[in-house]
Structures are given as structure tokens and as C-alpha cells.
JSON list of C-alpha atoms in Angstrom, two decimals:
[
{"chain": "A", "resi": 1, "resn": "MET", "atom": "CA", "xyz": [-18.16, 5.94, 5.02]},
{"chain": "A", "resi": 2, "resn": "GLU", "atom": "CA", "xyz": [-15.20, 5.29, 2.72]},
{"chain": "A", "resi": 3, "resn": "PRO", "atom": "CA", "xyz": [-15.08, 8.86, 1.27]},
{"chain": "A", "resi": 4, "resn": "ILE", "atom": "CA", "xyz": [-15.13, 10.27, 4.82]},
{"chain": "A", "resi": 5, "resn": "GLU", "atom": "CA", "xyz": [-12.34, 7.94, 5.91]},
{"chain": "A", "resi": 6, "resn": "THR", "atom": "CA", "xyz": [-10.32, 8.89, 2.83]},
{"chain": "A", "resi": 7, "resn": "PHE", "atom": "CA", "xyz": [-10.81, 12.57, 3.62]},
{"chain": "A", "resi": 8, "resn": "ILE", "atom": "CA", "xyz": [-9.74, 12.09, 7.24]},
{"chain": "A", "resi": 9, "resn": "ASP", "atom": "CA", "xyz": [-6.68, 10.14, 6.11]},
{"chain": "A", "resi": 10, "resn": "SER", "atom": "CA", "xyz": [-5.72, 12.98, 3.77]},
{"chain": "A", "resi": 11, "resn": "LEU", "atom": "CA", "xyz": [-5.93, 15.43, 6.67]},
{"chain": "A", "resi": 12, "resn": "THR", "atom": "CA", "xyz": [-3.67, 13.40, 8.91]},
{"chain": "A", "resi": 13, "resn": "GLN", "atom": "CA", "xyz": [-1.10, 12.36, 6.31]},
{"chain": "A", "resi": 14, "resn": "THR", "atom": "CA", "xyz": [2.19, 14.20, 6.11]},
{"chain": "A", "resi": 15, "resn": "GLN", "atom": "CA", "xyz": [4.22, 15.24, 3.09]},
{"chain": "A", "resi": 16, "resn": "GLU", "atom": "CA", "xyz": [7.96, 15.19, 2.83]},
{"chain": "A", "resi": 17, "resn": "ALA", "atom": "CA", "xyz": [9.78, 18.49, 2.96]},
{"chain": "A", "resi": 18, "resn": "PRO", "atom": "CA", "xyz": [10.65, 19.85, -0.49]},
{"chain": "A", "resi": 19, "resn": "PRO", "atom": "CA", "xyz": [14.25, 20.44, -1.59]},
{"chain": "A", "resi": 20, "resn": "VAL", "atom": "CA", "xyz": [15.92, 23.39, 0.11]},
{"chain": "A", "resi": 21, "resn": "GLY", "atom": "CA", "xyz": [16.05, 25.18, -3.24]},
{"chain": "A", "resi": 22, "resn": "ILE", "atom": "CA", "xyz": [12.25, 25.24, -3.43]},
{"chain": "A", "resi": 23, "resn": "MET", "atom": "CA", "xyz": [12.01, 26.49, 0.17]},
{"chain": "A", "resi": 24, "resn": "LEU", "atom": "CA", "xyz": [14.42, 29.33, -0.59]},
{"chain": "A", "resi": 25, "resn": "ALA", "atom": "CA", "xyz": [12.55, 30.13, -3.82]},
{"chain": "A", "resi": 26, "resn": "CYS", "atom": "CA", "xyz": [9.28, 30.43, -1.87]},
{"chain": "A", "resi": 27, "resn": "LEU", "atom": "CA", "xyz": [11.01, 32.70, 0.64]},
{"chain": "A", "resi": 28, "resn": "ALA", "atom": "CA", "xyz": [12.41, 34.86, -2.17]},
{"chain": "A", "resi": 29, "resn": "VAL", "atom": "CA", "xyz": [9.01, 35.16, -3.87]},
{"chain": "A", "resi": 30, "resn": "ALA", "atom": "CA", "xyz": [7.32, 36.07, -0.58]},
{"chain": "A", "resi": 31, "resn": "ALA", "atom": "CA", "xyz": [9.99, 38.69, 0.13]},
{"chain": "A", "resi": 32, "resn": "ALA", "atom": "CA", "xyz": [9.57, 40.17, -3.36]},
{"chain": "A", "resi": 33, "resn": "MET", "atom": "CA", "xyz": [5.78, 40.33, -2.92]},
{"chain": "A", "resi": 34, "resn": "ILE", "atom": "CA", "xyz": [6.30, 42.34, 0.26]},
{"chain": "A", "resi": 35, "resn": "LEU", "atom": "CA", "xyz": [9.26, 44.56, -0.66]},
{"chain": "A", "resi": 36, "resn": "TYR", "atom": "CA", "xyz": [8.26, 45.41, -4.26]},
{"chain": "A", "resi": 37, "resn": "THR", "atom": "CA", "xyz": [5.57, 48.08, -3.98]},
{"chain": "A", "resi": 38, "resn": "PRO", "atom": "CA", "xyz": [3.36, 47.09, -6.99]},
{"chain": "A", "resi": 39, "resn": "LEU", "atom": "CA", "xyz": [3.19, 43.51, -5.67]},
{"chain": "A", "resi": 40, "resn": "TRP", "atom": "CA", "xyz": [2.73, 44.62, -2.06]},
{"chain": "A", "resi": 41, "resn": "ARG", "atom": "CA", "xyz": [-0.59, 46.22, -2.96]},
{"chain": "A", "resi": 42, "resn": "TRP", "atom": "CA", "xyz": [-1.93, 42.75, -3.71]},
{"chain": "A", "resi": 43, "resn": "SER", "atom": "CA", "xyz": [-0.17, 40.75, -1.02]},
{"chain": "A", "resi": 44, "resn": "ARG", "atom": "CA", "xyz": [-1.13, 43.34, 1.59]},
{"chain": "A", "resi": 45, "resn": "GLY", "atom": "CA", "xyz": [-4.73, 42.39, 0.90]},
{"chain": "A", "resi": 46, "resn": "LEU", "atom": "CA", "xyz": [-3.97, 38.89, 2.19]},
{"chain": "A", "resi": 47, "resn": "VAL", "atom": "CA", "xyz": [-2.44, 40.37, 5.35]},
{"chain": "A", "resi": 48, "resn": "THR", "atom": "CA", "xyz": [-5.53, 42.56, 5.79]},
{"chain": "A", "resi": 49, "resn": "ILE", "atom": "CA", "xyz": [-7.76, 39.48, 5.65]},
{"chain": "A", "resi": 50, "resn": "ALA", "atom": "CA", "xyz": [-5.73, 37.95, 8.50]},
{"chain": "A", "resi": 51, "resn": "HIS", "atom": "CA", "xyz": [-5.72, 41.28, 10.37]},
{"chain": "A", "resi": 52, "resn": "GLU", "atom": "CA", "xyz": [-9.49, 41.70, 10.28]},
{"chain": "A", "resi": 53, "resn": "GLY", "atom": "CA", "xyz": [-10.00, 38.01, 10.96]},
{"chain": "A", "resi": 54, "resn": "GLY", "atom": "CA", "xyz": [-7.92, 38.45, 14.12]},
{"chain": "A", "resi": 55, "resn": "HIS", "atom": "CA", "xyz": [-10.13, 41.30, 15.29]},
{"chain": "A", "resi": 56, "resn": "ALA", "atom": "CA", "xyz": [-13.24, 39.23, 14.56]},
{"chain": "A", "resi": 57, "resn": "LEU", "atom": "CA", "xyz": [-12.03, 36.08, 16.31]},
{"chain": "A", "resi": 58, "resn": "MET", "atom": "CA", "xyz": [-10.89, 37.98, 19.40]},
{"chain": "A", "resi": 59, "resn": "ALA", "atom": "CA", "xyz": [-14.19, 39.87, 19.55]},
{"chain": "A", "resi": 60, "resn": "VAL", "atom": "CA", "xyz": [-16.03, 36.54, 19.67]},
{"chain": "A", "resi": 61, "resn": "LEU", "atom": "CA", "xyz": [-13.63, 35.12, 22.28]},
{"chain": "A", "resi": 62, "resn": "MET", "atom": "CA", "xyz": [-14.16, 38.24, 24.40]},
{"chain": "A", "resi": 63, "resn": "ARG", "atom": "CA", "xyz": [-17.92, 37.67, 24.14]},
{"chain": "A", "resi": 64, "resn": "ARG", "atom": "CA", "xyz": [-18.53, 40.77, 22.12]},
{"chain": "A", "resi": 65, "resn": "ARG", "atom": "CA", "xyz": [-21.19, 40.71, 19.42]},
{"chain": "A", "resi": 66, "resn": "LEU", "atom": "CA", "xyz": [-19.51, 40.53, 16.02]},
{"chain": "A", "resi": 67, "resn": "THR", "atom": "CA", "xyz": [-21.69, 42.46, 13.56]},
{"chain": "A", "resi": 68, "resn": "GLY", "atom": "CA", "xyz": [-19.64, 42.60, 10.38]},
{"chain": "A", "resi": 69, "resn": "ILE", "atom": "CA", "xyz": [-16.35, 42.84, 8.50]},
{"chain": "A", "resi": 70, "resn": "ARG", "atom": "CA", "xyz": [-15.50, 45.04, 5.53]},
{"chain": "A", "resi": 71, "resn": "LEU", "atom": "CA", "xyz": [-12.51, 44.68, 3.21]},
{"chain": "A", "resi": 72, "resn": "HIS", "atom": "CA", "xyz": [-11.70, 47.55, 0.85]},
{"chain": "A", "resi": 73, "resn": "ALA", "atom": "CA", "xyz": [-9.92, 47.82, -2.47]},
{"chain": "A", "resi": 74, "resn": "ASP", "atom": "CA", "xyz": [-7.24, 50.07, -0.92]},
{"chain": "A", "resi": 75, "resn": "THR", "atom": "CA", "xyz": [-6.26, 47.07, 1.30]},
{"chain": "A", "resi": 76, "resn": "SER", "atom": "CA", "xyz": [-7.80, 48.63, 4.40]},
{"chain": "A", "resi": 77, "resn": "GLY", "atom": "CA", "xyz": [-10.48, 46.90, 6.43]},
{"chain": "A", "resi": 78, "resn": "LEU", "atom": "CA", "xyz": [-12.90, 47.36, 9.31]},
{"chain": "A", "resi": 79, "resn": "THR", "atom": "CA", "xyz": [-14.35, 44.96, 11.84]},
{"chain": "A", "resi": 80, "resn": "PHE", "atom": "CA", "xyz": [-17.46, 45.91, 13.78]},
{"chain": "A", "resi": 81, "resn": "SER", "atom": "CA", "xyz": [-18.42, 44.49, 17.15]},
{"chain": "A", "resi": 82, "resn": "ARG", "atom": "CA", "xyz": [-20.68, 45.58, 19.98]},
{"chain": "A", "resi": 83, "resn": "GLY", "atom": "CA", "xyz": [-19.72, 45.62, 23.61]},
{"chain": "A", "resi": 84, "resn": "ARG", "atom": "CA", "xyz": [-18.04, 47.82, 26.17]},
{"chain": "A", "resi": 85, "resn": "PRO", "atom": "CA", "xyz": [-15.87, 50.45, 24.43]},
{"chain": "A", "resi": 86, "resn": "THR", "atom": "CA", "xyz": [-13.23, 50.13, 27.13]},
{"chain": "A", "resi": 87, "resn": "GLY", "atom": "CA", "xyz": [-11.85, 47.39, 29.35]},
{"chain": "A", "resi": 88, "resn": "PHE", "atom": "CA", "xyz": [-10.02, 44.13, 28.79]},
{"chain": "A", "resi": 89, "resn": "GLY", "atom": "CA", "xyz": [-12.28, 42.81, 26.03]},
{"chain": "A", "resi": 90, "resn": "ALA", "atom": "CA", "xyz": [-12.04, 45.96, 23.94]},
{"chain": "A", "resi": 91, "resn": "ALA", "atom": "CA", "xyz": [-8.26, 46.14, 24.39]},
{"chain": "A", "resi": 92, "resn": "MET", "atom": "CA", "xyz": [-7.75, 42.51, 23.41]},
{"chain": "A", "resi": 93, "resn": "THR", "atom": "CA", "xyz": [-9.94, 42.95, 20.33]},
{"chain": "A", "resi": 94, "resn": "LEU", "atom": "CA", "xyz": [-7.87, 45.93, 19.21]},
{"chain": "A", "resi": 95, "resn": "LEU", "atom": "CA", "xyz": [-4.60, 44.20, 20.06]},
{"chain": "A", "resi": 96, "resn": "ALA", "atom": "CA", "xyz": [-5.41, 41.14, 17.94]},
{"chain": "A", "resi": 97, "resn": "GLY", "atom": "CA", "xyz": [-5.38, 42.90, 14.57]},
{"chain": "A", "resi": 98, "resn": "TYR", "atom": "CA", "xyz": [-1.70, 43.56, 13.95]},
{"chain": "A", "resi": 99, "resn": "LEU", "atom": "CA", "xyz": [-0.66, 40.37, 15.74]},
{"chain": "A", "resi": 100, "resn": "ALA", "atom": "CA", "xyz": [-3.07, 38.02, 13.93]},
{"chain": "A", "resi": 101, "resn": "PRO", "atom": "CA", "xyz": [-1.06, 37.65, 10.67]},
{"chain": "A", "resi": 102, "resn": "ALA", "atom": "CA", "xyz": [2.05, 36.78, 12.71]},
{"chain": "A", "resi": 103, "resn": "ALA", "atom": "CA", "xyz": [0.14, 34.29, 14.86]},
{"chain": "A", "resi": 104, "resn": "LEU", "atom": "CA", "xyz": [-1.47, 32.66, 11.83]},
{"chain": "A", "resi": 105, "resn": "GLY", "atom": "CA", "xyz": [1.90, 32.60, 10.10]},
{"chain": "A", "resi": 106, "resn": "LEU", "atom": "CA", "xyz": [3.43, 30.81, 13.08]},
{"chain": "A", "resi": 107, "resn": "ALA", "atom": "CA", "xyz": [0.61, 28.25, 13.09]},
{"chain": "A", "resi": 108, "resn": "ALA", "atom": "CA", "xyz": [1.03, 27.75, 9.34]},
{"chain": "A", "resi": 109, "resn": "ALA", "atom": "CA", "xyz": [4.80, 27.37, 9.74]},
{"chain": "A", "resi": 110, "resn": "ALA", "atom": "CA", "xyz": [4.34, 24.78, 12.49]},
{"chain": "A", "resi": 111, "resn": "LEU", "atom": "CA", "xyz": [1.94, 22.68, 10.39]},
{"chain": "A", "resi": 112, "resn": "THR", "atom": "CA", "xyz": [4.01, 23.11, 7.22]},
{"chain": "A", "resi": 113, "resn": "GLY", "atom": "CA", "xyz": [7.25, 22.26, 8.97]},
{"chain": "A", "resi": 114, "resn": "GLU", "atom": "CA", "xyz": [5.71, 19.02, 10.25]},
{"chain": "A", "resi": 115, "resn": "GLY", "atom": "CA", "xyz": [4.36, 18.14, 6.81]},
{"chain": "A", "resi": 116, "resn": "TYR", "atom": "CA", "xyz": [0.64, 18.65, 7.53]},
{"chain": "A", "resi": 117, "resn": "ILE", "atom": "CA", "xyz": [0.14, 20.52, 4.28]},
{"chain": "A", "resi": 118, "resn": "VAL", "atom": "CA", "xyz": [-3.32, 19.25, 3.36]},
{"chain": "A", "resi": 119, "resn": "ALA", "atom": "CA", "xyz": [-4.63, 19.88, 6.87]},
{"chain": "A", "resi": 120, "resn": "LEU", "atom": "CA", "xyz": [-3.33, 23.44, 6.72]},
{"chain": "A", "resi": 121, "resn": "LEU", "atom": "CA", "xyz": [-5.03, 24.12, 3.39]},
{"chain": "A", "resi": 122, "resn": "TRP", "atom": "CA", "xyz": [-8.37, 22.75, 4.56]},
{"chain": "A", "resi": 123, "resn": "ILE", "atom": "CA", "xyz": [-8.17, 24.73, 7.82]},
{"chain": "A", "resi": 124, "resn": "THR", "atom": "CA", "xyz": [-7.54, 27.83, 5.72]},
{"chain": "A", "resi": 125, "resn": "LEU", "atom": "CA", "xyz": [-10.63, 27.12, 3.63]},
{"chain": "A", "resi": 126, "resn": "VAL", "atom": "CA", "xyz": [-12.79, 26.67, 6.72]},
{"chain": "A", "resi": 127, "resn": "LEU", "atom": "CA", "xyz": [-11.55, 29.94, 8.24]},
{"chain": "A", "resi": 128, "resn": "LEU", "atom": "CA", "xyz": [-12.21, 31.81, 4.99]},
{"chain": "A", "resi": 129, "resn": "ALA", "atom": "CA", "xyz": [-15.73, 30.35, 4.78]},
{"chain": "A", "resi": 130, "resn": "ILE", "atom": "CA", "xyz": [-16.52, 31.40, 8.35]},
{"chain": "A", "resi": 131, "resn": "MET", "atom": "CA", "xyz": [-15.17, 34.90, 7.71]},
{"chain": "A", "resi": 132, "resn": "LEU", "atom": "CA", "xyz": [-17.23, 35.16, 4.52]},
{"chain": "A", "resi": 133, "resn": "ALA", "atom": "CA", "xyz": [-20.41, 34.81, 6.58]},
{"chain": "A", "resi": 134, "resn": "PHE", "atom": "CA", "xyz": [-19.60, 38.11, 8.34]},
{"chain": "A", "resi": 135, "resn": "ILE", "atom": "CA", "xyz": [-18.49, 40.11, 5.30]},
{"chain": "A", "resi": 136, "resn": "ARG", "atom": "CA", "xyz": [-20.70, 43.17, 4.71]},
{"chain": "A", "resi": 137, "resn": "ASN", "atom": "CA", "xyz": [-19.49, 44.52, 1.35]},
{"chain": "A", "resi": 138, "resn": "TRP", "atom": "CA", "xyz": [-19.18, 43.16, -2.17]},
{"chain": "A", "resi": 139, "resn": "TYR", "atom": "CA", "xyz": [-15.47, 43.76, -2.55]},
{"chain": "A", "resi": 140, "resn": "GLY", "atom": "CA", "xyz": [-14.75, 41.90, 0.69]},
{"chain": "A", "resi": 141, "resn": "ALA", "atom": "CA", "xyz": [-16.86, 38.95, -0.43]},
{"chain": "A", "resi": 142, "resn": "LEU", "atom": "CA", "xyz": [-15.13, 38.89, -3.83]},
{"chain": "A", "resi": 143, "resn": "ALA", "atom": "CA", "xyz": [-11.67, 39.05, -2.22]},
{"chain": "A", "resi": 144, "resn": "LEU", "atom": "CA", "xyz": [-12.42, 36.09, 0.04]},
{"chain": "A", "resi": 145, "resn": "LEU", "atom": "CA", "xyz": [-13.95, 34.08, -2.79]},
{"chain": "A", "resi": 146, "resn": "VAL", "atom": "CA", "xyz": [-10.90, 34.64, -5.01]},
{"chain": "A", "resi": 147, "resn": "VAL", "atom": "CA", "xyz": [-8.46, 33.67, -2.26]},
{"chain": "A", "resi": 148, "resn": "GLY", "atom": "CA", "xyz": [-10.63, 30.70, -1.29]},
{"chain": "A", "resi": 149, "resn": "ALA", "atom": "CA", "xyz": [-10.83, 29.54, -4.92]},
{"chain": "A", "resi": 150, "resn": "GLY", "atom": "CA", "xyz": [-7.05, 29.61, -5.15]},
{"chain": "A", "resi": 151, "resn": "VAL", "atom": "CA", "xyz": [-6.61, 27.63, -1.94]},
{"chain": "A", "resi": 152, "resn": "PHE", "atom": "CA", "xyz": [-9.29, 25.13, -3.01]},
{"chain": "A", "resi": 153, "resn": "ALA", "atom": "CA", "xyz": [-7.67, 24.64, -6.41]},
{"chain": "A", "resi": 154, "resn": "ALA", "atom": "CA", "xyz": [-4.34, 23.89, -4.76]},
{"chain": "A", "resi": 155, "resn": "THR", "atom": "CA", "xyz": [-6.01, 21.57, -2.25]},
{"chain": "A", "resi": 156, "resn": "TRP", "atom": "CA", "xyz": [-8.28, 19.64, -4.59]},
{"chain": "A", "resi": 157, "resn": "TYR", "atom": "CA", "xyz": [-6.45, 19.66, -7.90]},
{"chain": "A", "resi": 158, "resn": "GLY", "atom": "CA", "xyz": [-2.85, 20.47, -7.06]},
{"chain": "A", "resi": 159, "resn": "SER", "atom": "CA", "xyz": [-0.08, 17.93, -6.86]},
{"chain": "A", "resi": 160, "resn": "ALA", "atom": "CA", "xyz": [1.88, 17.42, -3.66]},
{"chain": "A", "resi": 161, "resn": "ILE", "atom": "CA", "xyz": [4.55, 19.89, -4.73]},
{"chain": "A", "resi": 162, "resn": "VAL", "atom": "CA", "xyz": [1.93, 22.52, -5.67]},
{"chain": "A", "resi": 163, "resn": "GLN", "atom": "CA", "xyz": [0.31, 22.14, -2.26]},
{"chain": "A", "resi": 164, "resn": "THR", "atom": "CA", "xyz": [3.68, 22.37, -0.55]},
{"chain": "A", "resi": 165, "resn": "VAL", "atom": "CA", "xyz": [4.66, 25.51, -2.44]},
{"chain": "A", "resi": 166, "resn": "ALA", "atom": "CA", "xyz": [1.28, 27.08, -1.59]},
{"chain": "A", "resi": 167, "resn": "ALA", "atom": "CA", "xyz": [1.78, 26.28, 2.10]},
{"chain": "A", "resi": 168, "resn": "TYR", "atom": "CA", "xyz": [5.35, 27.60, 2.29]},
{"chain": "A", "resi": 169, "resn": "LEU", "atom": "CA", "xyz": [4.52, 30.71, 0.29]},
{"chain": "A", "resi": 170, "resn": "GLY", "atom": "CA", "xyz": [1.42, 31.44, 2.37]},
{"chain": "A", "resi": 171, "resn": "ALA", "atom": "CA", "xyz": [3.25, 30.95, 5.66]},
{"chain": "A", "resi": 172, "resn": "TRP", "atom": "CA", "xyz": [6.07, 33.30, 4.65]},
{"chain": "A", "resi": 173, "resn": "LEU", "atom": "CA", "xyz": [3.66, 35.90, 3.28]},
{"chain": "A", "resi": 174, "resn": "LEU", "atom": "CA", "xyz": [1.92, 36.03, 6.65]},
{"chain": "A", "resi": 175, "resn": "LEU", "atom": "CA", "xyz": [5.13, 35.99, 8.68]},
{"chain": "A", "resi": 176, "resn": "LEU", "atom": "CA", "xyz": [7.02, 38.61, 6.70]},
{"chain": "A", "resi": 177, "resn": "GLY", "atom": "CA", "xyz": [3.90, 40.51, 5.73]},
{"chain": "A", "resi": 178, "resn": "SER", "atom": "CA", "xyz": [2.92, 40.97, 9.37]},
{"chain": "A", "resi": 179, "resn": "VAL", "atom": "CA", "xyz": [5.96, 43.21, 9.94]},
{"chain": "A", "resi": 180, "resn": "LYS", "atom": "CA", "xyz": [5.59, 45.74, 7.12]},
{"chain": "A", "resi": 181, "resn": "PRO", "atom": "CA", "xyz": [2.14, 47.17, 8.09]},
{"chain": "A", "resi": 182, "resn": "VAL", "atom": "CA", "xyz": [3.48, 47.86, 11.58]},
{"chain": "A", "resi": 183, "resn": "LEU", "atom": "CA", "xyz": [6.51, 49.68, 10.14]},
{"chain": "A", "resi": 184, "resn": "GLU", "atom": "CA", "xyz": [4.18, 51.61, 7.83]},
{"chain": "A", "resi": 185, "resn": "LEU", "atom": "CA", "xyz": [2.01, 52.55, 10.80]},
{"chain": "A", "resi": 186, "resn": "GLY", "atom": "CA", "xyz": [5.04, 53.86, 12.69]},
{"chain": "A", "resi": 187, "resn": "ALA", "atom": "CA", "xyz": [6.20, 55.85, 9.65]},
{"chain": "A", "resi": 188, "resn": "ARG", "atom": "CA", "xyz": [2.75, 57.42, 9.18]},
{"chain": "A", "resi": 189, "resn": "ARG", "atom": "CA", "xyz": [2.64, 58.38, 12.84]},
{"chain": "A", "resi": 190, "resn": "ARG", "atom": "CA", "xyz": [6.06, 60.04, 12.66]},
{"chain": "A", "resi": 191, "resn": "ARG", "atom": "CA", "xyz": [5.02, 62.04, 9.58]},
{"chain": "A", "resi": 192, "resn": "ARG", "atom": "CA", "xyz": [1.72, 63.02, 11.17]},
{"chain": "A", "resi": 193, "resn": "GLY", "atom": "CA", "xyz": [3.17, 64.01, 14.54]},
{"chain": "A", "resi": 194, "resn": "ARG", "atom": "CA", "xyz": [2.73, 62.39, 17.91]},
{"chain": "A", "resi": 195, "resn": "GLY", "atom": "CA", "xyz": [0.15, 64.74, 19.31]},
{"chain": "A", "resi": 196, "resn": "THR", "atom": "CA", "xyz": [-2.42, 64.68, 16.52]},
{"chain": "A", "resi": 197, "resn": "GLY", "atom": "CA", "xyz": [-4.22, 61.49, 17.43]},
{"chain": "A", "resi": 198, "resn": "GLY", "atom": "CA", "xyz": [-5.66, 59.03, 14.96]},
{"chain": "A", "resi": 199, "resn": "ALA", "atom": "CA", "xyz": [-7.94, 56.08, 14.38]},
{"chain": "A", "resi": 200, "resn": "SER", "atom": "CA", "xyz": [-5.37, 53.28, 14.14]},
{"chain": "A", "resi": 201, "resn": "ASP", "atom": "CA", "xyz": [-5.46, 50.30, 16.47]},
{"chain": "A", "resi": 202, "resn": "ALA", "atom": "CA", "xyz": [-2.47, 51.74, 18.36]},
{"chain": "A", "resi": 203, "resn": "ASP", "atom": "CA", "xyz": [-4.19, 55.11, 18.81]},
{"chain": "A", "resi": 204, "resn": "GLN", "atom": "CA", "xyz": [-7.38, 53.45, 20.02]},
{"chain": "A", "resi": 205, "resn": "LEU", "atom": "CA", "xyz": [-5.41, 51.27, 22.43]},
{"chain": "A", "resi": 206, "resn": "ALA", "atom": "CA", "xyz": [-3.70, 54.41, 23.74]},
{"chain": "A", "resi": 207, "resn": "GLY", "atom": "CA", "xyz": [-7.14, 55.85, 24.43]},
{"chain": "A", "resi": 208, "resn": "ILE", "atom": "CA", "xyz": [-8.25, 52.97, 26.66]},
{"chain": "A", "resi": 209, "resn": "THR", "atom": "CA", "xyz": [-4.95, 51.83, 28.23]},
{"chain": "A", "resi": 210, "resn": "PRO", "atom": "CA", "xyz": [-2.12, 53.58, 30.12]},
{"chain": "A", "resi": 211, "resn": "LEU", "atom": "CA", "xyz": [0.38, 53.00, 27.27]},
{"chain": "A", "resi": 212, "resn": "PRO", "atom": "CA", "xyz": [0.83, 55.60, 24.50]},
{"chain": "A", "resi": 213, "resn": "ALA", "atom": "CA", "xyz": [0.39, 54.69, 20.83]},
{"chain": "A", "resi": 214, "resn": "GLY", "atom": "CA", "xyz": [4.15, 54.64, 20.25]},
{"chain": "A", "resi": 215, "resn": "ALA", "atom": "CA", "xyz": [4.60, 51.99, 22.92]},
{"chain": "A", "resi": 216, "resn": "TRP", "atom": "CA", "xyz": [1.95, 49.82, 21.28]},
{"chain": "A", "resi": 217, "resn": "ILE", "atom": "CA", "xyz": [3.62, 50.19, 17.88]},
{"chain": "A", "resi": 218, "resn": "PHE", "atom": "CA", "xyz": [6.92, 49.17, 19.46]},
{"chain": "A", "resi": 219, "resn": "CYS", "atom": "CA", "xyz": [5.24, 46.07, 20.95]},
{"chain": "A", "resi": 220, "resn": "PHE", "atom": "CA", "xyz": [3.68, 45.20, 17.59]},
{"chain": "A", "resi": 221, "resn": "SER", "atom": "CA", "xyz": [7.08, 45.57, 15.91]},
{"chain": "A", "resi": 222, "resn": "LEU", "atom": "CA", "xyz": [8.90, 43.47, 18.46]},
{"chain": "A", "resi": 223, "resn": "LEU", "atom": "CA", "xyz": [6.36, 40.64, 18.41]},
{"chain": "A", "resi": 224, "resn": "THR", "atom": "CA", "xyz": [5.91, 40.48, 14.63]},
{"chain": "A", "resi": 225, "resn": "ILE", "atom": "CA", "xyz": [9.68, 40.50, 13.99]},
{"chain": "A", "resi": 226, "resn": "ALA", "atom": "CA", "xyz": [10.16, 37.76, 16.60]},
{"chain": "A", "resi": 227, "resn": "ALA", "atom": "CA", "xyz": [7.35, 35.71, 15.02]},
{"chain": "A", "resi": 228, "resn": "ALA", "atom": "CA", "xyz": [8.86, 36.12, 11.53]},
{"chain": "A", "resi": 229, "resn": "ALA", "atom": "CA", "xyz": [12.24, 34.92, 12.77]},
{"chain": "A", "resi": 230, "resn": "TRP", "atom": "CA", "xyz": [10.77, 31.99, 14.70]},
{"chain": "A", "resi": 231, "resn": "GLY", "atom": "CA", "xyz": [8.54, 30.93, 11.83]},
{"chain": "A", "resi": 232, "resn": "THR", "atom": "CA", "xyz": [11.40, 31.09, 9.35]},
{"chain": "A", "resi": 233, "resn": "TRP", "atom": "CA", "xyz": [13.46, 28.91, 11.69]},
{"chain": "A", "resi": 234, "resn": "MET", "atom": "CA", "xyz": [10.64, 26.34, 11.71]},
{"chain": "A", "resi": 235, "resn": "LEU", "atom": "CA", "xyz": [10.31, 26.39, 7.92]},
{"chain": "A", "resi": 236, "resn": "LEU", "atom": "CA", "xyz": [13.99, 26.25, 6.99]},
{"chain": "A", "resi": 237, "resn": "PRO", "atom": "CA", "xyz": [16.14, 23.29, 8.07]},
{"chain": "A", "resi": 238, "resn": "VAL", "atom": "CA", "xyz": [19.29, 25.21, 9.00]},
{"chain": "A", "resi": 239, "resn": "GLU", "atom": "CA", "xyz": [21.46, 22.09, 8.85]},
{"chain": "A", "resi": 240, "resn": "ASP", "atom": "CA", "xyz": [20.62, 21.63, 5.15]},
{"chain": "A", "resi": 241, "resn": "LEU", "atom": "CA", "xyz": [21.33, 25.18, 4.04]},
{"chain": "A", "resi": 242, "resn": "PRO", "atom": "CA", "xyz": [24.27, 25.68, 1.67]},
{"chain": "A", "resi": 243, "resn": "LEU", "atom": "CA", "xyz": [26.57, 27.70, 3.94]}
]
């Protein structure tokens, strides 16, 4: 029983907040990984994992039959579920994709801000393991295994500061990274033209709800930007910033 008790204690223990300089460095690195195009190709893959995980989780919550998830090398992804093609359950499943990275980022920011770093890392590992069970292509499985190996290494072998940096960096990648795909979606739609239709989540939502795709993109933008601001406020102690 002692190993189990030790494990439970590690989940409930809190870590002290790092120096503000380290927090700001994590924020700067996350911003660079999102704004610098060569790095965004890799960090966008992490956002896609959260995006497709959001679709999958909402499909299960809406009592749809989740049949598989695919992650592709071009950072796109697909989640397959069976159920009514219209109605509340279908709309919620579509809605969850672009909002999932922001929601997960907020949850990560809340746990990180309170010092529950180890708990956050283990929760991440559990979620990745569950998602792996529904992956239906080799690249998707490899992507999850690589990310999971990195999180496990930080959890099991990393020092407290390594774990803290991983938590802050991951939270900011999700929070800030949730905004850019929505902006990219809006830009693609403007280039393509409003009347041409499409297969994006916003276009599919427009097909089964009264709101047009542009309105859904606006909602995604508003909510992800608000989540990024709120999460950053939770992660950064404003009173300690060098103003």
C-alpha cells in the first residue's frame, strides 16, 4: 500500500510558483512556437490533438458512438462518430473541436496556477492513453506516443522545475494556440468566398443550425481569445510583474 499512498501524495502535493522570469520565458517560447511558421507546424499538431479529443469527448457525452480518430502529418485530423447527423448532439460535437484547446488550456492554467503540477501531468497522460485507444492510423498513434513519452519523462524523471516549465509551457501552448486555427479558418473562408461552402466545423454547424458559418467563426474567435486572456491572468501573478 505504501507505493500507492506515495503516488496519491504526489498527486495532491503542490509546487511553489517559479520565478516570474521563468513564467515570462515560458510565455515567450509558447508565443514563438505559435507565431513562427516553421515551429507552428509542430505545435499545431498538439492543438489538433486537443481539437480532435474535444470532438471525441463531446461525442461520448452526447451518447453518440465514437468509432475512431485520425491525426495526419499535415496537422489536420478527423473524428468519426455515429448518431443523428443533425440536432443538439451533432451540433455540440461539432462545436467542441475549436473550443477544446481553449477549455483544456484553462483547466491546465487553473491547476498550474494552484501548484498542482504533478496532478496535471498525470491527468494529461491518462487522457492521451484513452485517446490512443481510438486512434485509427499509424501516424496518429505515433504522434500520441511521442507526446505521451515527453509528458511521462517530465513526470517521472524531471525535477520540480522541469515539471513546472512543462506545465506552464503546455498551458500557454493550448491557450494561445487555440486562437490561431480559428483566425486561419476565417482567413481561408474569406479567400474562398462566403458562398462556396466547405467541410470545416463552422460550415457543418451552419448546415444544421440557423447561424451562418461566419457567425460560428466569430463565436470561436471571441471565446478562444477570452480563454487565452483569462488563462494568462491565472498563470501570471500581475502584482509581481516588473512594471
